[in-house]
Short mmCIF file of C-alpha atoms in Angstrom, two decimals:
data_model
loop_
_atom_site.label_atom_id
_atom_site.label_comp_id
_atom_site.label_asym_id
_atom_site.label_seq_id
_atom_site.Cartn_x
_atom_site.Cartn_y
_atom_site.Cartn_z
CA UNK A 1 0.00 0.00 0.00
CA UNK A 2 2.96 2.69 1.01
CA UNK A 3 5.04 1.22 -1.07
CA UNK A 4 7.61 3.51 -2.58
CA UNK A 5 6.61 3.91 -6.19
CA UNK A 6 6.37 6.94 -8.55
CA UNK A 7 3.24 8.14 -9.45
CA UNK A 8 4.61 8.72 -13.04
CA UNK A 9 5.30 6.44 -15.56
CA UNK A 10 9.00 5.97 -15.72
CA UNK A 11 11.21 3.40 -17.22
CA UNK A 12 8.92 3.03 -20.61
CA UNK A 13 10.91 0.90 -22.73
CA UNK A 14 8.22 -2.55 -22.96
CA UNK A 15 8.94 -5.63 -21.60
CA UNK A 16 7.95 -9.03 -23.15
CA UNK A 17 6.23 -11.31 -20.87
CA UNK A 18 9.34 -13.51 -21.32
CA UNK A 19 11.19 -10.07 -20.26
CA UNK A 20 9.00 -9.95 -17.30
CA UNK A 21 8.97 -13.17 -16.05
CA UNK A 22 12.95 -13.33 -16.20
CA UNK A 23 13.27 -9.91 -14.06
CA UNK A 24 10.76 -11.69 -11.25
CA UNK A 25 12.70 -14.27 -10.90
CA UNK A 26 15.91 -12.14 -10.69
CA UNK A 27 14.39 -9.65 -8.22
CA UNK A 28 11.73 -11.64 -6.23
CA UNK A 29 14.07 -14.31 -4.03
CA UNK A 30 17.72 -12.72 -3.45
CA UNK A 31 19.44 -15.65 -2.09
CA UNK A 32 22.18 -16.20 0.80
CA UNK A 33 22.76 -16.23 4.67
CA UNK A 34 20.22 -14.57 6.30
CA UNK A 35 21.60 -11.64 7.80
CA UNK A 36 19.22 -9.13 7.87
CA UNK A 37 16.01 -7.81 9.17
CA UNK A 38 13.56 -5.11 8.63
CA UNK A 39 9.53 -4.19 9.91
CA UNK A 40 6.63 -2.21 8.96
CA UNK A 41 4.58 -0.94 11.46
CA UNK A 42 1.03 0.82 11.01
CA UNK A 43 -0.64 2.52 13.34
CA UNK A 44 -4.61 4.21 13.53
CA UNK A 45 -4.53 7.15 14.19
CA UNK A 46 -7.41 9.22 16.80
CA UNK A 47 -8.01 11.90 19.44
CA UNK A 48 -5.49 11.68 21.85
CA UNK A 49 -7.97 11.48 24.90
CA UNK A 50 -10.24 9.33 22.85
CA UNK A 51 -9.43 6.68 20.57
CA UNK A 52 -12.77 5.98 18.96
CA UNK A 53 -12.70 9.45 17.53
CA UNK A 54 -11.23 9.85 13.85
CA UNK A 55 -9.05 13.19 13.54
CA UNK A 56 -10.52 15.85 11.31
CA UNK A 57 -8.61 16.00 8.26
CA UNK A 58 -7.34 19.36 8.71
CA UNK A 59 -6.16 18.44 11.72
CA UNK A 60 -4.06 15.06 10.39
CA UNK A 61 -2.20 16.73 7.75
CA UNK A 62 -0.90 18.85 9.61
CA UNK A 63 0.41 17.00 11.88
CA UNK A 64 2.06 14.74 9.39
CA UNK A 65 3.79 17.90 7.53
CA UNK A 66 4.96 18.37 11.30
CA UNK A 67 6.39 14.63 11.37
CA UNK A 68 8.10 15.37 8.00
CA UNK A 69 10.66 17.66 9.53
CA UNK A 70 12.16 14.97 11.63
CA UNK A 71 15.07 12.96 10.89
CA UNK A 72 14.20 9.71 10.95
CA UNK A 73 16.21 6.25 10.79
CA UNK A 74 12.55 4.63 9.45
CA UNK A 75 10.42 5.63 6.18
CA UNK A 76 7.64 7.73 7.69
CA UNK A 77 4.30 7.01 4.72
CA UNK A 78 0.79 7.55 4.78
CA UNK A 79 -1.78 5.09 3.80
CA UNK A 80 -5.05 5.79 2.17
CA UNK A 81 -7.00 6.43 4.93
CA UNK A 82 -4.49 8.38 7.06
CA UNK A 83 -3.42 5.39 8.92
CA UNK A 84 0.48 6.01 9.86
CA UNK A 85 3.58 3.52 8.60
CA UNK A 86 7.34 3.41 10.30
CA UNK A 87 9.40 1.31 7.77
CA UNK A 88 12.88 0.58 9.13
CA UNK A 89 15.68 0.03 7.03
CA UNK A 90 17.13 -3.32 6.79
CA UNK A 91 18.96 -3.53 10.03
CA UNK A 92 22.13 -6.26 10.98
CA UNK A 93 20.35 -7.82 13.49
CA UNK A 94 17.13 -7.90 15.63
CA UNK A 95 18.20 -5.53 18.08
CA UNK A 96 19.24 -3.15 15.56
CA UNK A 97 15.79 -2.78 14.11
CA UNK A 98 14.36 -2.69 17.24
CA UNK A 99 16.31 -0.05 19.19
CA UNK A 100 15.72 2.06 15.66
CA UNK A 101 12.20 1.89 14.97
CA UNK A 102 11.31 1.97 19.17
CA UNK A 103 13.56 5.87 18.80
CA UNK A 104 11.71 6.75 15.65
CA UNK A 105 8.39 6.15 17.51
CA UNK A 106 9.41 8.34 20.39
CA UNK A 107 9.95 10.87 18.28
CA UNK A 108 6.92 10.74 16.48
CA UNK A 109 4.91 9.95 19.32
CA UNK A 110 5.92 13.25 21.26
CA UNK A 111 5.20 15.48 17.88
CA UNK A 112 1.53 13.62 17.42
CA UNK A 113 1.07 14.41 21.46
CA UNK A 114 1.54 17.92 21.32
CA UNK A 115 -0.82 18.07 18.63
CA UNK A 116 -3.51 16.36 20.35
CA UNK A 117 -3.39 12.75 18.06
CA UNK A 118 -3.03 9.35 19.53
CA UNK A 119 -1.93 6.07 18.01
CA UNK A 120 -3.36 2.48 18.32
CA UNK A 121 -2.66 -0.48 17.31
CA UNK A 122 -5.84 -2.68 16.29
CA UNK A 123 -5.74 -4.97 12.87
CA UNK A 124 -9.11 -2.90 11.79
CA UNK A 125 -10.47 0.14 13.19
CA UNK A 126 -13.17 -1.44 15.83
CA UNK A 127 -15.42 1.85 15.61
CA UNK A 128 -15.36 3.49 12.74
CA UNK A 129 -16.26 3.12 8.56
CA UNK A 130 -13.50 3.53 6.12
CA UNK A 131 -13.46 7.02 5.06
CA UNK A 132 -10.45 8.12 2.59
CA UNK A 133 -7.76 10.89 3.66
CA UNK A 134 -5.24 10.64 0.76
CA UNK A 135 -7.13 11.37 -2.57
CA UNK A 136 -4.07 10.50 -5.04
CA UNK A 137 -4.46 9.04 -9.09
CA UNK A 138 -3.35 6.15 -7.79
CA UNK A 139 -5.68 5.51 -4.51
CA UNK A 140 -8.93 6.67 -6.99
CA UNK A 141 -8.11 3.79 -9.41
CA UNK A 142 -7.22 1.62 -6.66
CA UNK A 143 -10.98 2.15 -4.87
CA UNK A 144 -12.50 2.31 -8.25
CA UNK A 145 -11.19 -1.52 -8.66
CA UNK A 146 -11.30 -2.92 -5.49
CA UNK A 147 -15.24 -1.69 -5.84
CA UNK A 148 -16.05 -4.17 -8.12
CA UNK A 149 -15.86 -7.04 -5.97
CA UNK A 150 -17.06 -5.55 -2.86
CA UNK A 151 -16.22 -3.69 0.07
CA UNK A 152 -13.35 -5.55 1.60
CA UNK A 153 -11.24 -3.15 -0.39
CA UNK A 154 -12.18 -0.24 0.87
CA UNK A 155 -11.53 -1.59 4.34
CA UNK A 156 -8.34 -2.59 3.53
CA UNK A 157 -7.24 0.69 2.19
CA UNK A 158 -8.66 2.66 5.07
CA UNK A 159 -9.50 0.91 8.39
CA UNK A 160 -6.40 -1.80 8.57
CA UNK A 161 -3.01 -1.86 10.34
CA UNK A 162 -0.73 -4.10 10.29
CA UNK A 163 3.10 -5.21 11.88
CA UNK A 164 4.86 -6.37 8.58
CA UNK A 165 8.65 -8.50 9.23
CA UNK A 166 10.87 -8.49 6.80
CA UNK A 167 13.66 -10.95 6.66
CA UNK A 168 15.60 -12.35 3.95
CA UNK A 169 14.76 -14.93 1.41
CA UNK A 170 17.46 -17.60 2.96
CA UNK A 171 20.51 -19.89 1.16
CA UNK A 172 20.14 -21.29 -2.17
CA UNK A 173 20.82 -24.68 -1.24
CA UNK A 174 18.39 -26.48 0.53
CA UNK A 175 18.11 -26.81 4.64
CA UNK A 176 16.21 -25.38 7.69
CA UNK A 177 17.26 -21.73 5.84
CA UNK A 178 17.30 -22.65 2.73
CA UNK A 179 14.60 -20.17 0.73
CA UNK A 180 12.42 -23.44 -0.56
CA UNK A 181 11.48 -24.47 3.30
CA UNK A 182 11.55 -20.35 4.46
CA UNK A 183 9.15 -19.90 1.45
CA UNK A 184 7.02 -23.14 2.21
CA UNK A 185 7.05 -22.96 5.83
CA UNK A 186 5.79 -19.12 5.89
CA UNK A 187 2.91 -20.35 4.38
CA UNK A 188 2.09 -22.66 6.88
CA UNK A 189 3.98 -21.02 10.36
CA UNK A 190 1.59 -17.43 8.89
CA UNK A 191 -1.39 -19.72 9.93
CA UNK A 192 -0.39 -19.85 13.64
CA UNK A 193 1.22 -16.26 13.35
CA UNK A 194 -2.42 -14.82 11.97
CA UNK A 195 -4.11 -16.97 15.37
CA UNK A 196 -1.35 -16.04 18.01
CA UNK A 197 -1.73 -12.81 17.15
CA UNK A 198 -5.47 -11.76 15.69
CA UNK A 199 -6.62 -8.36 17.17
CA UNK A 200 -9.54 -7.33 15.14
CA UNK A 201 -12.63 -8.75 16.49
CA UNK A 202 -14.94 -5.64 15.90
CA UNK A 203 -16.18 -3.48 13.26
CA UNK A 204 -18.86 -0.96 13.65
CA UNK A 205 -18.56 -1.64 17.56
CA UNK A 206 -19.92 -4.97 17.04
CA UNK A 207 -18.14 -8.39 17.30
CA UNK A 208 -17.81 -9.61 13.69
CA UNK A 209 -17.78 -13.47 14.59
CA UNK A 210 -13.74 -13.31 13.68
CA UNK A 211 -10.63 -12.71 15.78
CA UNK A 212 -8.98 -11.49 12.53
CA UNK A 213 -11.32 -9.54 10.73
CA UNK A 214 -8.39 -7.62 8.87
CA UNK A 215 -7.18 -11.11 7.95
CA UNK A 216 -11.04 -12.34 6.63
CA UNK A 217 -10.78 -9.15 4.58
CA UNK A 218 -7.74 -9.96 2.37
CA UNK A 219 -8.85 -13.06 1.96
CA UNK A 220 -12.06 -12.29 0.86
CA UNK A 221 -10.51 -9.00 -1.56
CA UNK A 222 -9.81 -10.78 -4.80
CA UNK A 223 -8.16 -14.65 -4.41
CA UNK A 224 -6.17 -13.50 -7.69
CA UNK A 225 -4.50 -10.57 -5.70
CA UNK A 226 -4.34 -11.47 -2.30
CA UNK A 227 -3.95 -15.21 -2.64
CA UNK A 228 -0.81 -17.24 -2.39
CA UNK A 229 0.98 -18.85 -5.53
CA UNK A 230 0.97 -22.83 -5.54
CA UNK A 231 3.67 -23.99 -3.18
CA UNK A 232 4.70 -27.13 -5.29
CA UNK A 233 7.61 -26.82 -7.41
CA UNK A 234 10.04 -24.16 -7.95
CA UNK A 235 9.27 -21.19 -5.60
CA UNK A 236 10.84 -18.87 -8.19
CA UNK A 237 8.85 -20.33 -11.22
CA UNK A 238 5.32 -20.60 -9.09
CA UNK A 239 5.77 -16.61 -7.73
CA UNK A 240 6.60 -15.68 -11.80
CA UNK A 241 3.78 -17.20 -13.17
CA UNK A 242 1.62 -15.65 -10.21
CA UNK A 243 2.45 -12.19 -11.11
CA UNK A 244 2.15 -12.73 -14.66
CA UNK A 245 -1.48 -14.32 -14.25
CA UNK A 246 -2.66 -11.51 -11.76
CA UNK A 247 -5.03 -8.95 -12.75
CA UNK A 248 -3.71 -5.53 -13.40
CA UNK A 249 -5.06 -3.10 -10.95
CA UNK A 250 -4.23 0.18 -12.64
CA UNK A 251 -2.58 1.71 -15.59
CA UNK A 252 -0.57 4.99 -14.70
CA UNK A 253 -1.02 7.93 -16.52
CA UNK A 254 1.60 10.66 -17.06
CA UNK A 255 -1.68 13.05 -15.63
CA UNK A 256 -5.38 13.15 -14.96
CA UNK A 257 -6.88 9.63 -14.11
CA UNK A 258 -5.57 5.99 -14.01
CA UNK A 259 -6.77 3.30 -16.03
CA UNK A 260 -8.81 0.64 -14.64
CA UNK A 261 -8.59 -2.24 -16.71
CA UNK A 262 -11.08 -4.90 -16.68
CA UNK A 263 -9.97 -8.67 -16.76
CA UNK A 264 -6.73 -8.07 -17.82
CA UNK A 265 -3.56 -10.02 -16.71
CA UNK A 266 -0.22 -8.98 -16.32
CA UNK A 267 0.69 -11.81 -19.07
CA UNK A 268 -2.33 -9.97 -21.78
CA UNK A 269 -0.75 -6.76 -21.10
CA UNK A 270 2.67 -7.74 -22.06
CA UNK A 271 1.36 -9.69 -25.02
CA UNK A 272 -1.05 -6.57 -26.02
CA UNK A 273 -0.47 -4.08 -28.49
CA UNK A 274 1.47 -1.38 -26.16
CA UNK A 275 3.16 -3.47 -23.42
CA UNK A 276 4.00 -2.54 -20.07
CA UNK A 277 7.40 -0.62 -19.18
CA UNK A 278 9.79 -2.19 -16.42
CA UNK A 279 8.12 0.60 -14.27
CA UNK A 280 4.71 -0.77 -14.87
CA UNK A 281 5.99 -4.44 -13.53
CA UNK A 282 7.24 -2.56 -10.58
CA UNK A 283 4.11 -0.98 -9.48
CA UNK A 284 2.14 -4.12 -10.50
CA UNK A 285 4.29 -6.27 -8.26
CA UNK A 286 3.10 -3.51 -5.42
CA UNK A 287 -0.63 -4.19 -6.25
CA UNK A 288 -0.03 -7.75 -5.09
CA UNK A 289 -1.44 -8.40 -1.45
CA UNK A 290 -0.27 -12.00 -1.15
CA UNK A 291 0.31 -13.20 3.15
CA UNK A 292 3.95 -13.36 2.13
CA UNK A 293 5.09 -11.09 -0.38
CA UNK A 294 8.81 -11.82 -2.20
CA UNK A 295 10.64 -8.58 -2.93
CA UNK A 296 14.38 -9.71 -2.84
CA UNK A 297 13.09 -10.54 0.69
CA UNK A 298 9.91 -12.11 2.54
CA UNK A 299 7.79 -9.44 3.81
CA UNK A 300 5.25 -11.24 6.47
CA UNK A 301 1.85 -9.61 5.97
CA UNK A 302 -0.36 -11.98 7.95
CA UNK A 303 0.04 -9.92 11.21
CA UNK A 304 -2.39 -8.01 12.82
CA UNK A 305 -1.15 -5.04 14.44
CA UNK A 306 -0.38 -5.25 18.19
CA UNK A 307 -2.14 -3.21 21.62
CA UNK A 308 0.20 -0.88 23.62
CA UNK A 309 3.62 1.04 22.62
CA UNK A 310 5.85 -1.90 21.94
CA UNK A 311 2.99 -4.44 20.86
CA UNK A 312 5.02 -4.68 17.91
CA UNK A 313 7.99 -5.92 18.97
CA UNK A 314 6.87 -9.41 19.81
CA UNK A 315 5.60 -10.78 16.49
CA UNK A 316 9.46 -9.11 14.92
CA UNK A 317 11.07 -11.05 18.06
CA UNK A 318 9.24 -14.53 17.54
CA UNK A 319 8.98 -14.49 13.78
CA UNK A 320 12.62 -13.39 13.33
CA UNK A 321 13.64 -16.42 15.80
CA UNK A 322 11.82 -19.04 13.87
CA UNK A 323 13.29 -18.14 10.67
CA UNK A 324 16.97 -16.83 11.32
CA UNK A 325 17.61 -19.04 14.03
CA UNK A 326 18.77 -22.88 12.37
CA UNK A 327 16.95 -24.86 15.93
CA UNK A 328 13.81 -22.77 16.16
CA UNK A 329 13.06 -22.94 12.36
CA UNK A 330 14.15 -26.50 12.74
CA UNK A 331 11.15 -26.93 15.47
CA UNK A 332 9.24 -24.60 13.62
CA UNK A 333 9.27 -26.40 10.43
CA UNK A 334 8.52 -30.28 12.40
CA UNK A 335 5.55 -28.43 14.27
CA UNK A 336 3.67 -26.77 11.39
CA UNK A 337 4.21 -29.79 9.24
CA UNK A 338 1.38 -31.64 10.09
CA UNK A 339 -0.96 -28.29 9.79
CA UNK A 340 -0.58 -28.81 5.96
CA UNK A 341 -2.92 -32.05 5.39
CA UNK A 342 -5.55 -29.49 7.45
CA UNK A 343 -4.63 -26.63 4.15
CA UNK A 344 -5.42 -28.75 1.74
CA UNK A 345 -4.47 -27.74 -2.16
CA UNK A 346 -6.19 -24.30 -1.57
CA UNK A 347 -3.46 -21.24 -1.63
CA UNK A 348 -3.14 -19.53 1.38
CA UNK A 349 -5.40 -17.56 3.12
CA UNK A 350 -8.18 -18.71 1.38
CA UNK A 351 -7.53 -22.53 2.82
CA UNK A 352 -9.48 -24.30 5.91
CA UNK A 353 -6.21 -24.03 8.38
CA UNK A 354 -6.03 -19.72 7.08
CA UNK A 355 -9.95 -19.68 7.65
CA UNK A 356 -9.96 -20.96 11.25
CA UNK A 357 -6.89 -18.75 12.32
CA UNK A 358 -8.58 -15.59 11.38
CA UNK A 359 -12.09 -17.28 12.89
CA UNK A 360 -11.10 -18.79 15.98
CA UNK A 361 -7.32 -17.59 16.47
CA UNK A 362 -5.31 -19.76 19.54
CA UNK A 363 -9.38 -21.59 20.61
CA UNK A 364 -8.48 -23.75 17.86
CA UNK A 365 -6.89 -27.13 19.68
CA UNK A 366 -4.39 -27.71 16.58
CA UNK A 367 -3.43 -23.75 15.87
CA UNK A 368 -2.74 -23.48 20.06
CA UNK A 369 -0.77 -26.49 20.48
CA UNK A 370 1.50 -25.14 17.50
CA UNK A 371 1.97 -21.73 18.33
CA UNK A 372 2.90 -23.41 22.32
CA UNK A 373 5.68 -25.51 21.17
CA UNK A 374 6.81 -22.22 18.38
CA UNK A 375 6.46 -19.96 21.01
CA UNK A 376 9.32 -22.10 23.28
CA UNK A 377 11.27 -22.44 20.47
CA UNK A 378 11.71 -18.84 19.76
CA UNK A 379 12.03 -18.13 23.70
CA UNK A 380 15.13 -20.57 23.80
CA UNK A 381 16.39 -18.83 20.29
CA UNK A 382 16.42 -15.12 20.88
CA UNK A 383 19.25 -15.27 23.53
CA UNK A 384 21.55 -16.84 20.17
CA UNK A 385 20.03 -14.07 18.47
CA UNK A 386 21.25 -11.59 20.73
CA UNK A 387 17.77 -10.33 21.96
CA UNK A 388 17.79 -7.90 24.75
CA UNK A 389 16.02 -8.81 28.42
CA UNK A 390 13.40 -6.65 27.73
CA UNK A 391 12.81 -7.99 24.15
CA UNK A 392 13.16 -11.49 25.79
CA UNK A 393 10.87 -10.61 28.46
CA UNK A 394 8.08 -9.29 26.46
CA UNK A 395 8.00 -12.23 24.43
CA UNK A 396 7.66 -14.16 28.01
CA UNK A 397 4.69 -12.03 29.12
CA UNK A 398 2.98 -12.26 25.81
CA UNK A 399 3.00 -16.33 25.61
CA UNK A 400 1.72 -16.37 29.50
CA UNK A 401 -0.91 -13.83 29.10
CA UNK A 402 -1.90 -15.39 25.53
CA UNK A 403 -0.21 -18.25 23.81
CA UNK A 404 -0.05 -20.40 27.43
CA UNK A 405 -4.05 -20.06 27.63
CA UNK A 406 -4.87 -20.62 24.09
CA UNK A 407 -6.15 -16.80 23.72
CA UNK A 408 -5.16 -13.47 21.59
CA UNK A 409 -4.98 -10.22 22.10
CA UNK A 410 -8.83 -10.05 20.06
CA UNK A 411 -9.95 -11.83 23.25
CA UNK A 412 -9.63 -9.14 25.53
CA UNK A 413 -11.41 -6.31 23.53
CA UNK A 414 -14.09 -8.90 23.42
CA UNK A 415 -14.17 -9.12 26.81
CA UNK A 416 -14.05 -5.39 27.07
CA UNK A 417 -16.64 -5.18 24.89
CA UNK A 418 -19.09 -7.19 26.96
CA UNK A 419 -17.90 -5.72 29.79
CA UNK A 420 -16.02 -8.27 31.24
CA UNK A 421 -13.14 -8.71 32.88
CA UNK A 422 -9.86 -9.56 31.56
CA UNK A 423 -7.82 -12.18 32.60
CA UNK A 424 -4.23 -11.06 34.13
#
């Protein structure tokens, strides 16, 4: 959504789809050691004093011209429906990232204080519709599409937040971080990331029947756009053909509106007439919601975003440990092995295990006893790692309050919601 693209159309010499699928493979999976790792966090933004109030426009932008002046270690966007985005830059180790993006929050969190704006992290606003802040060529064809096949879109674009983890695609050759079992288990591990931590149970101030409603809502977008690739064969070959077979959102224009093709691939649009430029493949690849996106490396998606200041840093803690960590991804990849006969053939989300994650989050007997024996595995990992105590111990106090009980942080505003106690 705020990913760094030009609204113009640049790079115009065409591509043939033979052109295209040869430049995915070359920039999708950037093989070798892990040894890097990177997260996007988006917030909601409200009234400081009250969080199910929306800020007035006026108000928002500027505030975020205020934010702009800052120096900043993280990319500081804005998506569609002024929800706010800290991207880090790929940092050496956990730690690194962490200690970064935790500064860069400060500092934004002071400047959005004195200007009467609070931040929270929910997966979907719990209170209130989707109403647009940014109106940008881009955005307009983007609703105009996502239209067609029903609201989800709009939600997407304007009520949702998410903590995205970016790590690297792993070795060439084959192993616990080798990039064919990174790219297989992600697909399988996002299952019991999605349940462990699903915190979206409301919409409209009403329970929606989901823990992860954000998560039921990319699902549900478009399967052709938010789905998964087959996971059989060659991950390099499968993500090509994915992007080449995807429906083209939008077709930049140099001014004045965006096109908004109807039923037209990637793969007609390179075969058409007046073919896409290398810059058109690099915004369509952007138009691609899949729960794990390649881009030279895997950017986790799945993740609802997390209550309090440092929510955030737990699912970057546990995820990074299960991945970059040879023993925990070894666990990892034993426990979530079984969870595949319960996928099926169906591309993730839209798959039983995916559906019951978002539904039922850690109640689910299979999904609990998964993310249990994960959750140990990337306790006993982030000392190798070099994780800090308090990194270490909020990853402790997480899995007691949640993982340990077979609950997520959804369960609590539902409790709030019905005026209930919640459990300590």
């Amino acid at each position: 959504m705020s990913d760094s693209v030009s609204d113009c159309t640049e790079h115009r010499s065409a591509v043939t789809d033979a052109e295209v699928e040869a430049l995915v493979r070359g920039i999708c999976f950037k093989t070798g050691p892990p040894r890097t790792v990177g997260v996007e966090v988006e917030w909601l933004v409200h009234e400081l004093g009250e969080p199910r109030l929306p800020v007035p426009p006026e108000r928002l932008r500027a505030a975020y011209a205020a934010l702009r002046t800052l120096t900043l270690s993280s990319a500081l966007t804005v998506e569609p429906g002024g929800q706010l985005e800290l991207s880090s830059a790929p940092a050496a180790s956990l730690m690194e990232c962490v200690e970064s993006v935790r500064a860069d929050l400060d500092a934004v969190r002071s400047v959005l204080r004195e200007a009467g704006i609070g931040l929270s992290g929910y997966g979907q606003d719990p209170w209130n519709p989707p109403r647009r802040f940014l109106h940008e060529p881009r955005y307009d064809a983007m609703e105009s599409y996502l239209d067609r096949t029903g609201p989800e879109g709009r939600s997407m674009m304007c009520s949702s937040a998410s903590v995205q983890v970016c790590l690297d695609a792993g070795y060439e050759e084959p192993g616990a971080l080798g990039h064919g079992r990174r790219w297989w288990m992600a697909h399988h591990l996002g299952a019991v990331l999605v349940a462990a931590f699903a915190n979206s149970p409301l919409a409209a101030g009403r329970p929606t029947g989901l823990r992860s409603t954000r998560q039921s809502l990319w699902a549900a977008m478009e399967p052709g756009r938010s789905s998964a690739p087959p996971l059989d064969g060659d991950p390099r070959a499968s993500w090509a053909r994915h992007v080449m077979d995807a429906p083209v959102m939008c077709v930049r224009a140099d001014s004045g509106p965006w096109g908004v093709p109807r039923g037209m691939s990637f793969r007609d649009w390179s075969r058409s007439a007046h073919p896409p430029g290398r810059g058109d493949l690099d915004y369509h690849l952007t138009t691609l919601f899949p729960p794990i996106r390649p881009r030279g490396h895997l950017e986790f998606r799945m993740i609802d975003a997390q209550p309090g200041d440092d929510g955030w840093i737990v699912p970057l803690a546990v995820t990074t440990a299960l991945f970059d960590d040879p023993e925990a991804a070894e666990t990892a990849y034993r426990t979530v092995k079984p969870l595949a006969e319960r996928a099926g053939s169906l591309p993730a989300p839209c798959n039983p295990l995916w559906e019951a994650a978002a539904r039922d989050g850690l109640a689910d007997p299979e999904l609990h006893e998964a993310a249990v024996l994960c959750f140990a595995a990337a306790a006993r990992a982030l000392p190798r790692l070099g994780a800090g105590t308090a990194v270490r111990r909020a990853v402790a106090a997480f899995t007691d309050r949640y993982v340990a009980r077979g609950r997520c942080p959804a369960d609590d505003l539902l409790l709030q919601f019905h005026g209930k106690d919640i459990p300590t």
